[in-house]
């Protein structure tokens, strides 16, 4: 059994779960990934095609782990299309993680899409620590809502703490994650807010938390090559998302010029979020 | 320089360049962001070398482009991905106090002269010409293996700047000392040695080369004795300061390179396992060493192994 | 060969040479004693290569000549010490069943023809010409870096024997593929790649190079990705069997070299930490691998990585 | 503190002891050498001059060790001439060691010159295990006898068990080690014989022990470069003295053609003992 996370493991896909027409979960056996902390990611190698970073999805079966992919470009589409029995490589888990303090009583978890992957892992850790979670799942439309059942299972103790919203109102509450969060903050007090999802959404979640003086942590994405602090492609201001992140605190983020404003392309050019 | 500067006894001179200490960030490591350079400077780096910059932006190869092969060694074939001369000169435009060398890569004299014309007005120390990237065709080593091309490119850069020029050499298919001689004769001031060595690794489960480019460059611990040998041979045979590079992961490695003849030493791959703070730790360790040995300045040991 | 032979599915063909399994002892490792060769054969080695032999006995350099630098890597500058052709042909004179390749080193055609004339009547598989020892002047790599000399020497050996000839190449100052091409064009049958790489290490306490010759050759774990790359490039470009060498310490490394294109694989430095029994262990592991994968013969994987 | 014996340690010579005009003991600090087993050796680096194998001499001071050199060629003479304060390098200890079985009651130790180095370490181990040792020190002449006091101190419990002989009778009993051993064997029974010294002497000690059906172990010397089983220069029949030795049993040695007959020179040529 490899103990060095940098060792490349070749794993067989044991199960595939269709979440939406463009989102799929792949289950495989890897003990290091099984014990990943919430916010950590793997570098998944699709042989001769690409290697891409993926958050570690929860899998309760001992020694197993999973990733949830949204089909987009060459690499993610190739991974999306892998079938049960296919081989992929992986290394990691890398990066830091969300911090759950034992003193926390109640936390707010807000995200959407594949951003839910680290957040669900966080929610299950919180449950083990008997911290109460309110989870907001946001999506554009009904067909893009997934992980509802998994989320419900994790926070089973309190049904009302799972809240779903869609931009078009086709499912759950109508409105954005941030609008819903704003409402929830009026009615409850939280020890900390945790978020992952589209960066502009996270920027608003962080600002809102800062305004309400609630500690907040966000897990960020940047273009990654090495995943281990060598290549510099994942830089976010003076931080490396792969090594110093992926999780940053509201305090750190509020000082960053890049956060919510710009990212770097594959060639390292700075691109502004439209 | 102020004698009370806490780095005083680590300061080194490389041609016209004065550094507060002999540590440098190697090219291609975290090398595209001014904010990161500032962070490294706070961590006490002596100077930074940027990612090798080309005239046009380059996406580089698909991933995997960087892989750890264990024992502190790495393979990479990033394919010289970089934002290109225009975006990068913007990146550095506000630089004031960070000692930066810009690494240049290209395949023609025209490209190099274009880049130097853009960069030369920035606040930078000088240039490092990358003639030794072992995994991109028509650039790097394919140029470095051709003495005539080296001569022309170095002369072109020389004509366009009065700043110091270092030429980065590697283990290719021309002797490293010969290559250094050609570079210095053409007007370069400094030699940086070495770059990565052409290498590959195959995953035996899938039977496939792991790097998307199949072949890449070996860096880290594995190449240190080769780097030390190259520095030793170049500094023995060529009258020019040498910057060592390859497999450095501790202050002892820096001392070894300096004893072999290096005036300063670059650090690359080890950032992976140690992060930027390694510069702070190593410079502290070097200071301890210099004090314990009662030296006035660390450069007393440069090339000292040649005595034996 | 008998299908019941327990090594049947490990057997390989390299030109006219048939080996019961693809493991070989690398030249210069335990390579001067017939008794040791017999012991290695009992440990299941596929074939052994002798220490490189010259016309006259050579004492080699003073010690230190072999040093461990940690992580399974070594530096050596033994200076090609060997008993010379006459004493060594006596050493091998009673050989019957051990598959031996004699490694030859020299600086002129005359020397090579003299040696082959003496050795050719012995019971041996063939020759490996060492054109790649990086630390003895006028021999090894200084010959290997000169294509005209390579051509002449290989032709001379070819004229004096009908046995298979392998030429051992290394990373010097001529491209490894070019060198292999010259050797095969001149009549060699096989390429062995690679030898050690020129390297050095300095003791920072005494400030002195450790090897008495100062510069030596790097072997072991550090060079494996370079060896794999050379085998891959040679087997991709040259139509001749390749024997891999460099940094092998496990059956996985052998498989990786074979996937890169090696028909057989030599093992050297790792004998230091594992002793001769490593051949027994590795061949067992290889047999397990072949059986688990359901292959008829291990050579099915030779060069398979070129498909991707 | 280095734990890998291959790591080169640079040590300062702390003390030099003149044993005879051509034999000197150098004391230095090195914890790995301090705990060497009897029969193990170090590779001693005399910077820019030579590196030579040396048995580890006993030194009772915790963390300290020593070597005892007979001045002969370039390397040993340079080492002999090192003064207190000089630096030498070392690696090791390497090789196997003499085997002292707990069941042993009484053993015979026979050797001479620097061959006594591993034998004294053995005697001190035997003493700790409460095994009684008879020690024979042989030399050509009085001036070449050394380590008498050290030997006497180790086997203090029984004065009569230290026997010294010289070929010319100038000190102790007149006669060779083997002649004396032959006599001692008539008067006593031993569980095992241990020897180190000139090979022709050891050949006779081994033969005599074999004839008397007493287990015997000898520590051999061969020309060594690597000391770690790579270069082959130390081969003795099919064995490597550095890795399989330096200690071999009478059983192993009686099958060896080289033992007592031939050794290999620096270039690997086989040379017959005259
Ligand atoms: C820490 C981290 C965790 C992630 N977790 C998940 C997850 O759980 N599920 C999921 O579906 N996606 C996740 N992503 C995003 C995912 O890595 C990219 O969507 C994927 O790499 C796209 O690759 P591609 O070849 O399909 O895209 P391409 O067609 O090559 O490029 C499209 C866009 O995808 C992004 N991208 C491409 N390659 C990378 C890369 N190496 N690193 C980062 N972004 C890249 C870039 O924004 C790029 O512009 C994560 C990203 C990071 C950094
Ligand atoms: C395991 C072992 C333990 C030893 N312990 C001791 C000891 O405790 N005290 C002591 O005085 N001597 C010891 N020796 C012998 C000692 O190593 C040699 O006397 C010494 O190396 C001579 O070196 P030189 O440069 O003076 O000799 P040279 O002038 O180079 O050669 C003279 C002779 O010394 C021997 N010799 C030289 N170099 C070596 C070498 N690298 N390995 C083995 N033999 C060599 C050879 O027989 C050679 O013919 C030991 C040898 C071995 C193998
Ligand atoms: C990921 C990566 C990218 C690199 N990119 C460049 C580059 O753009 N230009 C260059 O001259 N060297 C480049 N190098 C080589 C390094 O600058 C350095 O010469 C080499 O890695 C050896 O140093 P190290 O062992 O300390 O890493 C790169 C190395 C790595 C690992
Ligand atoms: C001590 C030593 C001596 C060597 N002597 C020779 C030699 O005589 N001829 C030769 O062709 N190669 C010689 N080599 C090189 C090896 O044969 C081999 O090519 C190299 O060590 C790489 O393999 P490895 O990493 O498995 O050791 C020697 C290597 C070592 C370590
Ligand atoms: S991905 Fe390379 S430094 Fe972060
Ligand atoms: S001294 Fe090298 S094998 Fe024994």
Coordinates of N, CA, C and O in Angstrom, one line a residue, chain B residues 69 171-175 197-202 204-209 214-215 218 222 225-226 228-229 232-233 251-252 255-256 259-260 293 304-305 308, chain C residues 69 171-175 197-202 204-209 214-215 218 222 225-226 228-229 232-233 251-252 255-256 259-260 293 304-305 308:
Chain B
X69 N 9.0 11.4 -9.1 CA 9.3 10.0 -9.3 C 10.0 9.5 -8.0 O 10.6 8.4 -8.0
X171 N 23.1 19.2 -20.2 CA 23.8 18.0 -20.7 C 23.0 17.6 -21.9 O 22.0 16.9 -21.8
X172 N 23.5 18.0 -23.0 CA 22.9 17.7 -24.3 C 23.8 16.9 -25.1 O 24.6 16.1 -24.6
X173 N 23.8 17.1 -26.4 CA 24.8 16.4 -27.2 C 25.9 17.3 -27.7 O 26.5 17.1 -28.8
X174 N 26.3 18.3 -26.9 CA 27.5 19.0 -27.1 C 28.1 19.2 -25.7 O 27.4 19.4 -24.8
X175 N 29.4 19.1 -25.6 CA 30.1 19.2 -24.3 C 29.7 20.5 -23.6 O 29.8 21.6 -24.3
X197 N 17.8 16.9 -17.4 CA 18.3 16.0 -18.4 C 17.2 15.2 -19.0 O 16.3 14.7 -18.3
X198 N 17.3 15.0 -20.3 CA 16.3 14.2 -21.1 C 16.0 12.9 -20.5 O 17.0 12.1 -20.3
X199 N 14.8 12.6 -20.1 CA 14.5 11.4 -19.4 C 13.0 11.0 -19.6 O 12.2 11.8 -20.1
X200 N 12.7 9.8 -19.2 CA 11.2 9.4 -19.3 C 10.9 8.4 -18.3 O 11.8 7.7 -17.8
X201 N 9.6 8.2 -18.1 CA 9.2 7.1 -17.3 C 7.9 6.5 -17.9 O 7.0 7.2 -18.4
X202 N 7.8 5.2 -17.8 CA 6.6 4.5 -18.3 C 5.8 3.9 -17.2 O 6.4 3.2 -16.3
X204 N 4.0 1.0 -15.8 CA 4.0 -0.4 -16.3 C 2.6 -1.0 -16.3 O 2.3 -2.0 -16.9
X205 N 1.7 -0.4 -15.6 CA 0.3 -1.0 -15.5 C -0.4 -0.7 -16.8 O -1.0 -1.6 -17.5
X206 N -0.4 0.6 -17.3 CA -1.0 0.9 -18.5 C -0.1 0.8 -19.7 O -0.5 0.9 -20.9
X207 N 1.2 0.5 -19.5 CA 2.3 0.4 -20.5 C 2.5 1.7 -21.3 O 3.0 1.7 -22.4
X208 N 2.1 2.8 -20.7 CA 2.2 4.1 -21.4 C 3.2 5.0 -20.8 O 3.3 5.1 -19.5
X209 N 3.9 5.8 -21.6 CA 4.7 6.9 -21.1 C 3.7 7.8 -20.3 O 2.6 8.0 -20.7
X214 N 5.7 12.4 -23.6 CA 6.5 11.1 -23.4 C 7.9 11.4 -22.8 O 8.2 10.9 -21.8
X215 N 8.7 12.2 -23.5 CA 10.0 12.5 -22.9 C 10.0 13.9 -22.3 O 9.4 14.8 -22.7
X218 N 14.7 15.5 -16.4 CA 14.9 15.0 -15.0 C 15.5 16.2 -14.2 O 16.4 16.8 -14.5
X222 N 18.3 13.6 -8.1 CA 19.1 12.7 -9.0 C 20.2 13.4 -9.7 O 21.2 12.8 -10.0
X225 N 24.8 15.4 -8.6 CA 26.2 15.2 -8.9 C 26.6 15.5 -10.3 O 27.8 15.8 -10.6
X226 N 25.7 15.5 -11.2 CA 25.9 15.9 -12.6 C 26.1 17.4 -12.7 O 27.0 17.9 -13.3
X228 N 27.0 19.4 -10.2 CA 28.2 19.8 -9.5 C 29.4 19.6 -10.4 O 30.3 20.4 -10.6
X229 N 29.4 18.4 -11.1 CA 30.5 18.1 -12.1 C 30.5 19.2 -13.2 O 31.6 19.7 -13.5
X232 N 31.9 22.4 -11.9 CA 33.4 22.2 -11.6 C 34.1 22.3 -12.9 O 35.1 23.1 -13.0
X233 N 33.7 21.7 -13.9 CA 34.4 21.7 -15.2 C 34.4 23.0 -15.9 O 35.3 23.5 -16.5
X251 N 21.3 23.5 2.6 CA 22.4 24.5 2.6 C 23.7 23.7 2.2 O 24.6 24.3 1.6
X252 N 23.8 22.5 2.6 CA 25.0 21.7 2.3 C 25.2 21.6 0.8 O 26.3 21.7 0.2
X255 N 26.6 24.8 -0.5 CA 28.1 24.9 -0.2 C 28.8 24.0 -1.2 O 29.9 24.4 -1.7
X256 N 28.3 22.8 -1.5 CA 29.0 21.9 -2.4 C 29.1 22.6 -3.8 O 30.2 22.6 -4.4
X259 N 31.7 25.4 -3.6 CA 33.1 24.8 -3.6 C 33.5 24.3 -5.0 O 34.7 24.4 -5.4
X260 N 32.5 23.9 -5.8 CA 32.8 23.4 -7.1 C 33.0 24.6 -8.1 O 33.6 24.4 -9.2
X293 N 32.3 29.0 10.7 CA 33.6 28.9 10.1 C 34.5 30.1 10.2 O 35.6 30.2 9.7
X304 N 36.8 26.6 -4.2 CA 37.9 26.1 -3.4 C 38.3 24.7 -3.6 O 39.4 24.3 -3.4
X305 N 37.3 23.9 -4.1 CA 37.7 22.5 -4.3 C 38.7 22.3 -5.5 O 39.3 21.2 -5.6
X308 N 42.3 21.1 -4.8 CA 42.7 19.8 -4.4 C 42.7 18.8 -5.6 O 41.8 18.9 -6.5
Chain C
X69 N 26.1 7.5 -2.7 CA 25.7 8.9 -2.4 C 24.2 8.9 -1.8 O 23.6 9.9 -1.8
X171 N 25.5 8.7 -22.2 CA 25.2 10.0 -22.4 C 26.5 10.9 -22.4 O 27.0 11.2 -21.3
X172 N 27.0 11.1 -23.5 CA 28.3 11.8 -23.6 C 28.0 13.1 -24.4 O 27.0 13.7 -24.2
X173 N 29.0 13.5 -25.2 CA 28.7 14.7 -26.0 C 28.4 14.4 -27.4 O 28.7 15.1 -28.3
X174 N 27.8 13.2 -27.7 CA 27.2 13.0 -29.0 C 25.9 12.3 -28.7 O 25.8 11.5 -27.8
X175 N 24.9 12.6 -29.5 CA 23.6 12.0 -29.3 C 23.6 10.5 -29.3 O 24.2 9.9 -30.1
X197 N 26.9 8.3 -15.9 CA 27.0 9.7 -16.4 C 28.0 10.4 -15.6 O 28.1 10.4 -14.4
X198 N 28.8 11.2 -16.3 CA 29.9 12.0 -15.7 C 29.3 12.9 -14.5 O 28.4 13.7 -14.7
X199 N 29.9 12.7 -13.4 CA 29.4 13.4 -12.2 C 30.5 13.5 -11.1 O 31.5 12.9 -11.2
X200 N 30.2 14.3 -10.1 CA 31.2 14.4 -9.0 C 30.5 14.8 -7.7 O 29.4 15.3 -7.7
X201 N 31.2 14.6 -6.6 CA 30.7 15.0 -5.4 C 31.9 15.5 -4.5 O 33.0 15.0 -4.6
X202 N 31.6 16.6 -3.8 CA 32.7 17.2 -3.0 C 32.3 17.1 -1.5 O 31.2 17.4 -1.2
X204 N 32.1 18.6 1.8 CA 32.1 20.0 2.2 C 32.9 20.3 3.5 O 33.3 21.4 3.8
X205 N 33.2 19.2 4.3 CA 34.0 19.4 5.5 C 35.4 19.6 5.1 O 36.1 20.6 5.6
X206 N 36.0 18.7 4.2 CA 37.4 18.9 3.8 C 37.5 19.8 2.6 O 38.6 20.1 2.2
X207 N 36.4 20.1 1.9 CA 36.4 20.9 0.7 C 37.0 20.2 -0.5 O 37.4 20.8 -1.5
X208 N 37.1 18.9 -0.4 CA 37.8 18.1 -1.4 C 36.8 17.2 -2.2 O 35.9 16.6 -1.6
X209 N 37.1 17.0 -3.5 CA 36.4 16.0 -4.3 C 36.7 14.7 -3.6 O 37.8 14.4 -3.1
X214 N 38.5 12.6 -8.9 CA 37.6 13.8 -8.8 C 36.3 13.5 -9.5 O 35.3 13.6 -8.9
X215 N 36.4 13.3 -10.8 CA 35.2 13.1 -11.6 C 35.0 11.6 -11.8 O 35.9 10.8 -12.1
X218 N 28.0 8.4 -12.5 CA 26.8 8.3 -11.7 C 26.1 7.0 -12.1 O 25.8 6.9 -13.3
X222 N 19.3 7.1 -9.6 CA 19.3 8.4 -10.2 C 19.2 8.4 -11.7 O 18.5 9.2 -12.3
X225 N 15.5 7.0 -15.2 CA 14.7 7.7 -16.2 C 15.5 8.1 -17.4 O 15.0 8.2 -18.5
X226 N 16.8 8.3 -17.2 CA 17.6 8.7 -18.4 C 17.9 7.4 -19.2 O 17.8 7.4 -20.5
X228 N 16.0 4.7 -19.4 CA 14.7 4.4 -20.1 C 14.5 5.2 -21.3 O 14.2 4.7 -22.4
X229 N 14.8 6.5 -21.2 CA 14.6 7.4 -22.3 C 15.6 7.0 -23.4 O 15.2 6.9 -24.6
X232 N 14.3 3.9 -25.1 CA 13.1 4.2 -25.9 C 13.5 4.9 -27.2 O 13.0 4.5 -28.3
X233 N 14.4 5.9 -27.1 CA 14.8 6.6 -28.4 C 15.6 5.7 -29.3 O 15.4 5.8 -30.5
X251 N 11.9 -5.8 -10.2 CA 11.3 -6.4 -11.4 C 10.5 -5.3 -12.2 O 10.5 -5.3 -13.4
X252 N 9.9 -4.4 -11.5 CA 9.2 -3.3 -12.1 C 10.1 -2.5 -13.1 O 9.7 -2.1 -14.2
X255 N 10.6 -4.4 -16.2 CA 9.4 -4.3 -17.1 C 9.4 -3.0 -17.8 O 9.1 -2.9 -19.0
X256 N 9.7 -1.9 -17.0 CA 9.7 -0.6 -17.6 C 10.7 -0.5 -18.8 O 10.4 0.0 -19.9
X259 N 9.4 -2.5 -21.7 CA 8.3 -1.7 -22.4 C 8.9 -0.6 -23.3 O 8.3 -0.2 -24.3
X260 N 10.0 0.0 -22.8 CA 10.6 1.1 -23.5 C 11.4 0.5 -24.8 O 11.7 1.3 -25.6
X293 N -0.2 -12.0 -15.8 CA -0.7 -11.3 -17.0 C -1.1 -12.3 -18.1 O -1.6 -11.9 -19.1
X304 N 6.5 -2.2 -26.1 CA 5.1 -2.0 -26.2 C 4.7 -0.5 -25.9 O 3.6 -0.1 -26.5
X305 N 5.5 0.2 -25.2 CA 5.2 1.6 -24.9 C 5.2 2.5 -26.2 O 4.7 3.6 -26.2
X308 N 2.0 3.9 -27.8 CA 1.2 5.0 -27.2 C 1.9 6.4 -27.4 O 3.1 6.5 -27.4

